[in-house]
Coordinates of C-alpha atoms in Angstrom, one line a residue:
M1 CA 0.0 0.0 0.0
A2 CA 2.7 2.5 0.9
A3 CA 4.3 2.3 -2.6
L4 CA 0.9 2.9 -4.3
H5 CA -1.0 5.2 -2.0
P6 CA 1.4 6.9 0.5
H7 CA -1.2 9.7 0.9
K8 CA -3.7 7.3 2.5
P9 CA -2.8 6.1 6.0
A10 CA -3.5 2.4 6.5
H11 CA -5.5 3.1 9.7
A12 CA -7.9 5.3 7.7
L13 CA -9.4 2.2 6.0
A14 CA -12.5 1.7 8.2
P15 CA -14.5 -1.6 8.4
L16 CA -17.7 -1.7 6.4
R17 CA -21.0 -3.0 7.8
L18 CA -22.9 -4.9 5.1
A19 CA -26.3 -6.5 4.9
L20 CA -25.6 -8.4 1.6
R21 CA -25.0 -12.1 1.7
G22 CA -24.3 -15.0 -0.6
H23 CA -24.9 -14.6 -4.3
A24 CA -26.0 -10.9 -3.8
L25 CA -22.6 -10.1 -2.3
L26 CA -20.6 -12.0 -5.0
T27 CA -22.5 -10.2 -7.8
S28 CA -22.0 -6.7 -6.3
P29 CA -19.1 -5.1 -8.1
R30 CA -18.8 -2.5 -5.3
F31 CA -18.4 -5.1 -2.5
N32 CA -17.3 -8.3 -4.1
K33 CA -13.9 -9.5 -3.1
G34 CA -13.9 -12.8 -5.1
M35 CA -11.1 -15.0 -3.9
G36 CA -10.1 -12.2 -1.5
F37 CA -12.8 -13.1 1.1
P38 CA -11.0 -14.5 4.1
K39 CA -12.4 -17.6 5.9
S40 CA -14.1 -15.5 8.7
E41 CA -16.0 -13.4 6.2
R42 CA -17.0 -16.4 4.1
K43 CA -18.6 -17.9 7.2
A44 CA -20.3 -14.6 8.3
F45 CA -21.7 -13.8 4.8
G46 CA -22.8 -17.2 3.7
L47 CA -20.0 -17.7 1.1
E48 CA -18.7 -21.1 2.2
G49 CA -19.2 -23.5 -0.7
R50 CA -19.7 -20.6 -3.1
L51 CA -15.9 -20.1 -3.5
P52 CA -12.9 -22.5 -4.0
Y53 CA -11.0 -23.3 -0.8
R54 CA -8.0 -21.0 -1.0
H55 CA -7.9 -17.3 0.0
N56 CA -5.9 -15.0 -2.3
S57 CA -4.4 -11.7 -1.4
L58 CA -5.2 -8.7 -3.5
D59 CA -1.7 -8.9 -5.0
E60 CA -2.3 -12.5 -6.0
Q61 CA -5.6 -11.6 -7.6
C62 CA -3.9 -8.8 -9.5
D63 CA -1.2 -11.2 -10.8
R64 CA -3.9 -13.6 -12.0
A65 CA -5.9 -10.8 -13.7
Y66 CA -2.8 -9.4 -15.3
G67 CA -2.0 -12.8 -16.7
Q68 CA -5.5 -13.1 -18.1
L69 CA -5.2 -9.6 -19.6
Q70 CA -1.9 -10.5 -21.4
T71 CA -3.7 -13.3 -23.4
R72 CA -5.8 -10.5 -25.1
D73 CA -3.8 -9.6 -28.2
T74 CA -5.3 -6.2 -29.1
P75 CA -5.9 -3.0 -27.2
M76 CA -9.6 -3.4 -27.8
R77 CA -9.8 -6.9 -26.4
K78 CA -7.8 -5.7 -23.4
N79 CA -10.4 -2.9 -23.0
T80 CA -13.3 -5.3 -23.0
F81 CA -11.6 -7.6 -20.5
L82 CA -11.0 -4.7 -18.1
Q83 CA -14.6 -3.6 -18.5
S84 CA -15.8 -7.1 -17.6
L85 CA -13.5 -7.0 -14.6
K86 CA -14.9 -3.7 -13.5
D87 CA -18.4 -5.2 -13.8
Q88 CA -17.4 -7.9 -11.3
N89 CA -15.0 -6.3 -8.7
W90 CA -14.3 -2.6 -8.4
T91 CA -11.4 -3.0 -6.0
L92 CA -9.6 -5.6 -8.1
Y93 CA -10.2 -3.5 -11.2
Y94 CA -8.7 -0.3 -9.7
A95 CA -5.9 -2.2 -8.0
L96 CA -4.8 -3.8 -11.2
L97 CA -4.9 -0.4 -13.0
S98 CA -2.9 1.2 -10.2
R99 CA -0.1 -1.4 -10.5
H100 CA 0.2 -0.9 -14.2
L101 CA -0.9 2.8 -14.5
K102 CA 1.2 3.9 -17.5
E103 CA 0.6 0.7 -19.4
L104 CA -3.2 0.4 -18.9
T105 CA -4.4 4.0 -18.9
P106 CA -4.2 4.2 -22.7
I107 CA -6.3 1.0 -22.7
I108 CA -9.2 2.3 -20.5
Y109 CA -8.9 5.9 -21.8
T110 CA -7.5 7.5 -24.9
P111 CA -6.8 6.2 -27.5
T112 CA -8.5 2.7 -27.0
E113 CA -11.7 4.0 -25.4
A114 CA -12.4 6.0 -28.6
E115 CA -12.6 2.7 -30.5
A116 CA -14.9 1.3 -27.9
I117 CA -17.1 4.3 -28.0
A118 CA -17.3 4.2 -31.8
S119 CA -18.4 0.5 -31.6
Y120 CA -20.6 1.0 -28.6
S121 CA -23.9 -0.2 -30.2
H122 CA -22.2 -3.3 -31.6
I123 CA -20.4 -4.4 -28.5
F124 CA -23.1 -3.4 -26.0
R125 CA -23.5 -5.9 -23.2
R126 CA -24.6 -4.0 -20.2
S127 CA -25.7 -0.4 -19.4
E128 CA -23.6 1.8 -17.2
G129 CA -24.6 5.2 -15.9
L130 CA -27.6 7.4 -16.6
Y131 CA -29.1 7.9 -20.1
L132 CA -31.2 11.0 -20.4
T133 CA -32.9 11.2 -23.8
F134 CA -34.6 14.2 -25.4
P135 CA -38.0 12.6 -26.1
D136 CA -38.2 11.8 -22.4
E137 CA -37.5 15.3 -21.2
D138 CA -40.7 15.5 -19.2
L139 CA -39.5 12.4 -17.2
M140 CA -36.0 13.7 -16.5
E141 CA -36.5 14.4 -12.8
E142 CA -38.2 11.1 -12.3
L143 CA -35.4 9.2 -14.1
F144 CA -32.7 11.2 -12.3
L145 CA -34.1 10.4 -8.9
E146 CA -34.7 6.8 -9.7
Q147 CA -30.9 6.4 -10.5
T148 CA -29.6 8.6 -7.7
R149 CA -32.0 8.2 -4.7
G150 CA -30.2 7.4 -1.5
R151 CA -26.8 8.1 -3.0
D152 CA -24.2 10.6 -1.7
L153 CA -23.0 11.8 -5.1
E154 CA -19.9 14.0 -5.2
L155 CA -19.0 13.8 -8.9
I156 CA -21.2 13.9 -12.0
V157 CA -19.5 13.6 -15.4
V158 CA -21.8 14.4 -18.3
T159 CA -21.4 14.6 -22.1
D160 CA -23.6 15.2 -25.1
A161 CA -21.1 13.2 -27.1
E162 CA -20.7 15.7 -30.0
A163 CA -16.9 15.9 -29.9
I164 CA -15.6 12.6 -28.6
L165 CA -11.8 12.1 -28.3
G166 CA -11.0 13.4 -31.8
I167 CA -13.6 11.1 -33.5
G168 CA -16.5 13.5 -33.3
D169 CA -20.2 12.9 -32.9
Q170 CA -20.8 9.4 -31.3
G171 CA -24.4 9.8 -30.0
V172 CA -25.4 7.7 -27.1
G173 CA -22.0 5.9 -27.2
G174 CA -20.6 9.0 -25.4
I175 CA -21.6 7.3 -22.1
G176 CA -18.2 5.6 -22.6
I177 CA -16.3 8.8 -22.2
S178 CA -18.2 9.8 -19.1
T179 CA -17.5 6.5 -17.5
A180 CA -13.8 6.6 -18.6
K181 CA -13.4 10.1 -17.1
S182 CA -15.0 8.9 -13.9
V183 CA -12.5 6.0 -13.7
I184 CA -9.6 8.5 -14.0
Y185 CA -11.0 10.6 -11.2
T186 CA -11.0 7.5 -9.0
L187 CA -7.8 5.9 -10.2
I188 CA -5.7 9.1 -10.0
G189 CA -7.8 11.5 -8.0
G190 CA -9.0 9.2 -5.2
I191 CA -12.7 9.9 -5.6
D192 CA -14.9 7.1 -4.3
P193 CA -16.4 5.4 -7.3
S194 CA -19.7 4.8 -5.4
K195 CA -20.0 8.6 -5.2
S196 CA -19.7 9.3 -8.9
L197 CA -22.3 9.2 -11.7
S198 CA -21.7 9.0 -15.4
V199 CA -24.4 10.7 -17.6
T200 CA -25.0 11.0 -21.3
L201 CA -27.5 13.6 -22.7
D202 CA -28.9 11.8 -25.8
V203 CA -30.0 14.8 -27.9
G204 CA -29.6 12.9 -31.1
T205 CA -26.7 12.6 -33.5
N206 CA -25.5 14.0 -36.8
N207 CA -23.4 10.9 -37.4
Q208 CA -25.0 9.5 -40.5
D209 CA -23.4 6.1 -40.0
L210 CA -25.2 5.8 -36.6
L211 CA -28.5 7.1 -38.0
T212 CA -28.6 4.4 -40.6
D213 CA -27.3 1.6 -38.3
S214 CA -30.1 -0.8 -37.4
L215 CA -28.2 -1.8 -34.2
Y216 CA -27.7 1.8 -33.0
V217 CA -29.1 1.9 -29.4
G218 CA -29.6 5.7 -29.1
W219 CA -32.3 8.1 -30.2
P220 CA -32.0 7.9 -34.0
E221 CA -32.7 11.5 -34.9
K222 CA -30.7 14.6 -35.9
R223 CA -29.2 16.6 -33.1
V224 CA -31.4 19.0 -31.3
R225 CA -30.1 22.6 -31.5
G226 CA -31.0 26.1 -30.2
E227 CA -33.5 26.8 -27.4
P228 CA -34.8 23.2 -27.0
Y229 CA -31.2 22.0 -26.5
D230 CA -30.4 24.7 -24.0
R231 CA -33.6 24.0 -22.1
F232 CA -32.8 20.3 -21.9
V233 CA -29.3 20.9 -20.7
D234 CA -30.5 23.5 -18.2
K235 CA -33.1 21.1 -16.8
F236 CA -30.4 18.6 -16.1
V237 CA -28.1 21.1 -14.5
Q238 CA -30.8 22.4 -12.2
L239 CA -31.5 18.9 -11.0
V240 CA -27.9 18.5 -10.1
R241 CA -27.9 21.9 -8.3
K242 CA -31.1 21.0 -6.5
Y243 CA -30.2 17.5 -5.2
Y244 CA -26.4 17.7 -5.1
P245 CA -25.5 21.3 -4.5
H246 CA -22.0 20.5 -3.3
S247 CA -21.1 18.1 -6.2
L248 CA -18.6 18.7 -9.0
L249 CA -20.3 18.8 -12.4
H250 CA -17.8 17.9 -15.1
F251 CA -18.7 18.7 -18.7
E252 CA -16.9 16.4 -21.2
D253 CA -16.6 16.5 -25.0
F254 CA -19.3 18.9 -25.8
G255 CA -19.1 20.5 -29.2
V256 CA -17.2 23.7 -30.0
T257 CA -20.4 25.7 -30.3
N258 CA -21.7 24.7 -26.9
A259 CA -18.7 23.8 -24.6
R260 CA -17.5 27.3 -23.7
R261 CA -20.9 28.9 -23.5
I262 CA -22.3 26.2 -21.2
L263 CA -19.2 26.4 -19.0
D264 CA -19.6 30.2 -18.8
R265 CA -23.3 30.0 -18.2
Y266 CA -23.0 27.9 -15.0
H267 CA -19.5 28.9 -13.8
D268 CA -20.7 31.2 -11.1
T269 CA -23.7 29.1 -9.9
H270 CA -22.2 25.7 -9.3
A271 CA -18.9 23.9 -9.2
V272 CA -18.5 23.1 -12.9
F273 CA -15.5 22.1 -14.9
N274 CA -14.6 21.4 -18.5
D275 CA -11.4 19.4 -18.9
D276 CA -11.1 20.1 -22.7
I277 CA -11.0 23.9 -21.9
Q278 CA -9.8 24.3 -18.3
G279 CA -7.8 21.1 -17.9
T280 CA -5.8 21.6 -21.0
G281 CA -5.2 25.2 -20.1
A282 CA -4.2 24.3 -16.5
V283 CA -1.6 21.6 -17.4
T284 CA -0.1 23.9 -20.1
L285 CA 0.1 26.7 -17.6
A286 CA 2.0 24.5 -15.2
C287 CA 4.3 23.4 -18.0
V288 CA 5.0 27.0 -19.0
M289 CA 5.6 28.0 -15.3
S290 CA 8.1 25.2 -14.9
A291 CA 9.9 26.1 -18.2
I292 CA 10.1 29.8 -17.2
R293 CA 11.8 28.9 -13.9
V294 CA 14.3 26.7 -15.7
S295 CA 15.0 29.4 -18.4
S296 CA 15.3 32.2 -15.9
R297 CA 17.7 30.2 -13.8
A298 CA 19.9 29.7 -16.8
R299 CA 19.6 33.4 -17.8
A300 CA 20.7 34.5 -14.3
S301 CA 23.8 32.4 -14.5
A302 CA 24.6 33.8 -18.0
S303 CA 24.2 37.4 -16.8
S304 CA 21.3 37.8 -19.3
P305 CA 18.1 39.8 -18.7
E306 CA 15.9 37.6 -16.6
K307 CA 12.4 36.9 -17.8
K308 CA 11.0 35.0 -14.9
T309 CA 7.3 36.0 -14.9
L310 CA 4.5 34.9 -17.1
A311 CA 4.0 38.5 -18.2
D312 CA 7.6 38.6 -19.5
Q313 CA 6.9 36.1 -22.2
R314 CA 5.6 36.5 -25.8
Y315 CA 3.2 33.6 -26.7
I316 CA 2.3 32.2 -30.1
V317 CA -0.6 29.8 -30.0
F318 CA -0.8 27.8 -33.2
G319 CA -4.3 26.5 -33.5
A320 CA -7.1 28.6 -32.2
G321 CA -9.8 25.9 -31.6
S322 CA -11.3 25.0 -28.2
A323 CA -8.0 23.7 -26.9
G324 CA -5.9 26.6 -28.1
M325 CA -8.4 29.1 -26.9
G326 CA -8.6 27.3 -23.5
I327 CA -4.8 27.5 -23.2
A328 CA -4.7 31.2 -24.2
V329 CA -7.4 32.2 -21.8
Q330 CA -5.9 30.2 -18.9
L331 CA -2.5 31.8 -19.5
R332 CA -4.0 35.2 -19.9
D333 CA -5.9 34.9 -16.6
A334 CA -2.8 33.7 -14.8
I335 CA -0.9 36.7 -16.1
M336 CA -3.7 39.0 -14.7
S337 CA -3.7 37.2 -11.4
A338 CA 0.0 36.6 -10.8
D339 CA 1.5 39.8 -12.4
G340 CA -1.3 42.3 -12.0
L341 CA -1.8 43.2 -15.7
S342 CA -5.1 44.4 -17.0
R343 CA -7.1 42.1 -19.2
A344 CA -6.3 44.2 -22.3
D345 CA -2.6 44.3 -21.5
A346 CA -2.5 40.6 -20.8
N347 CA -4.3 39.9 -24.2
R348 CA -1.5 41.7 -25.9
K349 CA 1.0 39.1 -24.9
F350 CA -0.6 36.6 -27.3
W351 CA -0.6 36.0 -31.0
L352 CA -3.2 33.4 -32.1
I353 CA -3.0 31.6 -35.5
D354 CA -5.7 29.5 -37.0
R355 CA -6.2 27.9 -40.4
D356 CA -6.4 31.4 -42.0
G357 CA -3.2 32.6 -40.3
L358 CA -2.7 35.2 -37.6
L359 CA -5.8 36.6 -36.2
H360 CA -5.6 40.4 -36.9
E361 CA -8.0 43.2 -37.7
N362 CA -7.2 43.1 -41.5
L363 CA -7.9 39.4 -41.8
E364 CA -11.2 38.4 -43.5
V365 CA -12.5 35.6 -41.3
N366 CA -16.0 34.8 -40.0
G367 CA -17.4 32.9 -37.1
L368 CA -14.9 34.0 -34.4
T369 CA -16.1 33.6 -30.8
E370 CA -16.1 36.6 -28.5
R371 CA -13.2 35.2 -26.7
A372 CA -11.2 34.8 -29.9
K373 CA -11.9 38.4 -30.8
E374 CA -10.2 39.6 -27.6
F375 CA -6.9 38.3 -29.0
I376 CA -7.1 39.9 -32.5
R377 CA -4.0 41.9 -33.2
P378 CA -4.6 45.6 -34.0
A379 CA -4.3 47.0 -37.5
E380 CA -1.6 49.5 -36.5
E381 CA 0.9 46.7 -36.0
G382 CA 1.0 46.5 -39.8
W383 CA 0.1 42.9 -40.3
G384 CA -2.0 43.7 -43.3
D385 CA 0.9 45.5 -45.0
Q386 CA 3.2 42.5 -45.0
A387 CA 0.5 39.9 -45.4
A388 CA 0.8 37.0 -47.9
G389 CA -2.2 36.6 -50.2
D390 CA -5.3 38.6 -51.0
K391 CA -7.1 38.0 -47.7
G392 CA -4.6 39.4 -45.3
Q393 CA -3.2 35.9 -44.3
V394 CA 0.0 35.9 -42.3
S395 CA 2.0 32.7 -41.8
L396 CA 3.5 31.2 -38.7
L397 CA 7.0 31.9 -40.0
Q398 CA 6.1 35.6 -40.5
V399 CA 4.7 35.9 -37.1
V400 CA 7.7 34.2 -35.5
E401 CA 10.2 36.5 -37.3
K402 CA 8.4 39.6 -36.3
V403 CA 7.2 38.7 -32.7
R404 CA 10.3 36.9 -31.6
P405 CA 8.3 34.6 -29.3
T406 CA 9.6 33.0 -26.1
V407 CA 6.8 30.4 -26.0
L408 CA 5.4 28.5 -29.0
I409 CA 2.4 26.3 -28.4
G410 CA 0.8 23.9 -31.0
C411 CA -2.8 22.8 -30.9
S412 CA -3.4 22.6 -34.6
T413 CA -3.3 18.8 -35.3
K414 CA -1.1 19.9 -38.3
P415 CA 1.9 17.5 -38.2
G416 CA 5.3 19.1 -38.9
A417 CA 4.0 22.7 -38.7
F418 CA 6.9 23.7 -36.5
T419 CA 9.5 23.4 -39.2
K420 CA 13.3 23.8 -38.9
E421 CA 13.0 27.2 -40.4
V422 CA 10.4 28.3 -37.9
V423 CA 12.3 26.9 -34.9
E424 CA 15.6 28.4 -36.0
A425 CA 13.9 31.8 -36.5
M426 CA 12.5 31.5 -32.9
V427 CA 16.0 30.8 -31.6
R428 CA 17.5 33.8 -33.4
G429 CA 14.9 36.1 -31.8
L430 CA 15.8 35.1 -28.2
D431 CA 18.1 37.0 -26.0
E432 CA 21.5 35.4 -25.4
G433 CA 21.2 32.4 -23.1
G434 CA 17.5 32.1 -23.7
H435 CA 15.7 28.8 -23.9
P436 CA 12.9 28.5 -26.4
I437 CA 9.8 27.0 -24.8
I438 CA 8.2 24.8 -27.5
L439 CA 5.0 22.7 -26.8
P440 CA 3.7 20.7 -29.7
L441 CA 0.6 19.5 -27.9
S442 CA -1.5 18.0 -30.8
N443 CA -2.2 14.3 -30.3
P444 CA -1.9 11.5 -31.1
S445 CA 1.9 11.7 -31.7
R446 CA 1.5 11.4 -35.5
L447 CA -0.2 14.8 -35.4
A448 CA 2.4 16.6 -33.3
E449 CA 3.7 19.9 -34.8
A450 CA 7.2 18.6 -34.4
T451 CA 9.1 15.7 -32.8
P452 CA 11.2 16.3 -29.7
E453 CA 14.2 14.8 -31.4
D454 CA 14.1 17.4 -34.2
L455 CA 13.5 20.3 -31.8
I456 CA 16.4 19.3 -29.7
H457 CA 18.8 19.0 -32.7
W458 CA 17.5 22.2 -34.3
T459 CA 18.1 24.2 -31.1
D460 CA 21.4 22.5 -30.0
G461 CA 19.7 21.1 -26.9
R462 CA 18.3 24.5 -25.7
A463 CA 14.6 23.8 -26.3
L464 CA 12.4 23.3 -23.3
I465 CA 9.8 20.8 -24.6
A466 CA 6.6 19.1 -23.5
T467 CA 4.2 17.2 -25.8
G468 CA 0.6 16.2 -25.9
S469 CA 1.4 12.5 -26.4
P470 CA 4.1 10.3 -24.9
F471 CA 7.5 10.4 -26.6
K472 CA 10.7 8.5 -25.8
N473 CA 13.7 10.3 -24.2
V474 CA 16.2 11.9 -26.6
K475 CA 19.9 11.4 -26.3
V476 CA 22.4 13.8 -27.9
E477 CA 26.1 14.4 -27.8
V478 CA 26.9 17.7 -26.1
D479 CA 30.6 18.7 -25.7
G480 CA 31.6 15.1 -26.1
K481 CA 29.2 13.8 -23.5
T482 CA 25.8 12.1 -23.9
K483 CA 23.0 14.1 -22.6
E484 CA 19.5 12.7 -22.1
F485 CA 16.4 14.8 -22.4
V486 CA 13.3 13.5 -20.7
I487 CA 10.2 14.6 -22.6
A488 CA 7.3 15.7 -20.4
E489 CA 3.8 14.6 -21.4
C490 CA 1.5 17.6 -21.0
N491 CA -1.3 15.2 -19.9
N492 CA -4.5 16.7 -18.4
A493 CA -4.7 13.8 -16.0
L494 CA -1.7 15.2 -14.1
I495 CA -4.0 18.0 -12.8
Y496 CA -7.8 17.7 -13.4
P497 CA -8.4 14.8 -10.9
G498 CA -6.7 16.8 -8.2
L499 CA -8.6 20.0 -9.1
G500 CA -11.8 17.9 -8.9
F501 CA -10.9 16.3 -5.6
G502 CA -9.8 19.6 -4.1
S503 CA -13.2 21.1 -5.1
I504 CA -15.0 18.2 -3.7
I505 CA -13.3 18.1 -0.3
S506 CA -13.7 21.8 0.2
Q507 CA -17.3 21.7 -1.1
S508 CA -16.6 24.8 -3.2
R509 CA -19.5 26.7 -4.5
C510 CA -17.7 27.2 -7.8
V511 CA -14.3 26.2 -9.4
T512 CA -12.7 29.6 -9.5
D513 CA -9.8 30.7 -11.8
T514 CA -7.6 31.2 -8.7
M515 CA -8.2 27.6 -7.6
I516 CA -7.1 26.4 -11.0
I517 CA -4.1 28.7 -11.0
A518 CA -3.1 27.5 -7.5
G519 CA -3.3 23.9 -8.7
A520 CA -1.1 24.7 -11.8
K521 CA 1.5 26.4 -9.6
R522 CA 1.6 23.3 -7.4
L523 CA 2.1 21.0 -10.4
A524 CA 4.8 23.2 -11.7
A525 CA 6.6 23.2 -8.3
L526 CA 6.7 19.3 -8.5
S527 CA 8.5 19.4 -11.9
P528 CA 11.7 17.3 -11.9
A529 CA 13.4 20.0 -14.0
I530 CA 13.0 22.3 -11.0
S531 CA 13.4 19.9 -8.1
S532 CA 16.1 17.6 -9.5
S533 CA 19.0 20.2 -9.5
E534 CA 19.9 23.7 -8.6
D535 CA 22.5 23.7 -11.4
P536 CA 21.7 26.7 -13.6
E537 CA 22.4 24.7 -16.7
Y538 CA 19.3 22.7 -17.8
N539 CA 20.1 19.0 -17.2
G540 CA 17.4 17.6 -19.5
A541 CA 14.9 16.7 -16.7
A542 CA 11.2 16.6 -17.5
L543 CA 9.2 19.8 -17.2
L544 CA 6.3 17.9 -15.5
P545 CA 6.2 14.9 -13.2
D546 CA 6.0 11.4 -14.7
F547 CA 2.5 10.1 -15.3
G548 CA 3.3 7.1 -13.2
D549 CA 3.4 9.5 -10.2
A550 CA 0.0 11.0 -11.1
P551 CA -1.9 9.8 -8.0
Q552 CA 0.6 11.4 -5.5
V553 CA 0.9 14.5 -7.7
N554 CA -2.9 15.0 -7.9
F555 CA -3.2 14.5 -4.1
E556 CA -0.8 17.4 -3.6
I557 CA -2.8 19.5 -6.1
A558 CA -6.1 18.6 -4.3
V559 CA -4.8 19.8 -1.0
T560 CA -3.5 23.1 -2.6
V561 CA -6.8 23.7 -4.4
G562 CA -8.8 23.0 -1.2
E563 CA -6.6 25.4 0.7
Q564 CA -7.1 28.1 -1.9
A565 CA -10.9 27.6 -1.8
I566 CA -10.9 28.1 2.0
K567 CA -8.6 31.1 1.8
E568 CA -10.6 32.9 -0.8
G569 CA -14.0 32.0 0.7
S570 CA -15.2 29.7 -2.1
A571 CA -15.4 26.7 0.2
S572 CA -18.6 25.7 2.1
E573 CA -19.6 27.4 5.3
A574 CA -18.6 24.2 7.1
W575 CA -15.0 24.9 6.2
L576 CA -15.0 28.7 6.5
G577 CA -16.4 28.9 10.1
A578 CA -17.4 32.1 11.8
N579 CA -14.0 33.8 12.2
D580 CA -10.4 33.8 11.2
E581 CA -9.4 31.4 13.9
Q582 CA -11.8 28.7 12.7
R583 CA -10.7 29.2 9.1
E584 CA -7.1 28.8 10.2
R585 CA -8.0 25.6 12.0
A586 CA -9.7 24.3 8.9
L587 CA -6.6 24.9 6.8
N588 CA -4.6 23.0 9.3
D589 CA -7.0 20.1 9.2
L590 CA -7.4 19.9 5.4
R591 CA -4.5 17.5 4.6
E592 CA -5.5 15.0 7.3
K593 CA -9.1 15.0 6.2
A594 CA -8.1 14.6 2.6
E595 CA -5.9 11.6 3.5
R596 CA -8.9 10.0 5.2
K597 CA -11.3 10.8 2.4
V598 CA -9.2 9.6 -0.6
W599 CA -10.4 6.2 -1.9
V600 CA -7.9 3.6 -2.6
P601 CA -8.4 0.0 -4.1
L602 CA -7.9 -2.1 -1.0
Y603 CA -10.3 -4.5 0.7
P604 CA -11.7 -3.2 4.0
E605 CA -12.8 -5.6 6.7
Y606 CA -16.5 -6.6 6.4
I607 CA -18.9 -6.9 9.3
F608 CA -22.3 -8.5 8.8
D609 CA -25.1 -6.1 9.9
K610 CA -28.7 -6.5 8.9
E611 CA -29.0 -2.7 8.9
G612 CA -25.8 -2.2 6.9
L613 CA -25.1 -1.2 3.3
T614 CA -26.8 -3.1 0.6
E615 CA -25.8 -1.5 -2.7
L616 CA -25.2 1.8 -4.5

């Protein structure tokens, strides 16, 4: 236990009183231990004769399950095996995943889960979660209560499945992304799986393949839009607010026309979160913070002008879709919060480029969101005068040469966009001793704007790099010695489970920008590139912690976020108390309470009690 969950003291695992017996207990995935039931519990719960003689430890059960998993020869077959295991025994499922975190996360989440979602109607075996369908709108409250009555829900993950994992509109199959996200919250964030609910809002689909598929299990109609859609979503949100006012409501994979406006609509009225927007922005912010500290340390040793704040940087964001905009907004808000700039001055630190080139006032482009319009460069900067083409388009290279950016972020899904010419132009524009911060975040890896190996060679090892997908370490010869660069994966799961757990434990009324920024700062502080050495010369360490350490990292983030919620008054009244002394006591108690609250996949002792728990 200590190796996997050092943030959960062993004494905090309290016995459970259960009323289930026999077959009912063995078929309950929440309480089933399988071969893990000791002799005393077999006798107390009527399991003698229902199980083979030997008792297995959880480690032995994991070894058996892992061996069975290895006989599955494709990621999809592994995915279905793990889903079956989850349907039988939650503790064993999560324990197995915990022991092989880096290997199995891509199986139960992206990219394999995308294939499972696309095939949902054809591989359907068992329902999981709550399905709310547009034709049954009048029954929504009744259906919601039927599924949730008696449950102490803390996390609700909901999708309308319009923009699933890079594969687009998947209709009712989107329940798979809600359940997968809930799994990550438990696996990495420590949220009790019995206190989470996965939901899909089935408002139809515009996926023609699904509409013509006789086996499609969802509502086979075109997507609902406009006021009826907003009314349906609002009815659901109001049910969450009414019955679970202290829960975290996580919006996942909503379409680009709805994601931001829905988040903005409910941001101030409930604890809501959108990982595609805020999670991506938060982990990128942490990565940039880490890189700035590494770069400023090197500048100081080289007697170069230090640029150690977010406001000192010049940012190019290549790809102005939902991810790119989320990153730009998160960085902009952090600049305002940390460095005291006005919104307008902070916006001026950014140059956003979409498919039509740099966003500037002379560019002929339609359909920009209000947030994107904030980042449009003014005409007096002369972009139209040097534009290439008849429509005022300005290329990435032109922007790099004129702006001399210190940070280059890619969210374009345009492989190879960060060419040698672009990167070398960026290096030329830096002050002496400067490190270019280059983040090709598009995933999967085949869509990355550049490979880490190329970036390191083109910059003579000076580039500070993180990527959106896993890449191998890069070894190069520097002054006759081999230097190894560890490439950080800018993975949302390094931060959003902790943000969620911090919000839940503090029972925050909303997830504030300052809570997210506090979490990002904590993640940056845990960077190996910062903590591994005080040597001013960059040693090649990763800009972010390894994904294998995600549970411990997210626990630290959760504590930080919870503390911030208490300090700023976003937490519930139970935490804030009536005076400063009570609030200070709450801050001191937070870590211990978080340790006791975090859920870990271990078997507690069971005590038979006719009045005890029976099921979810």
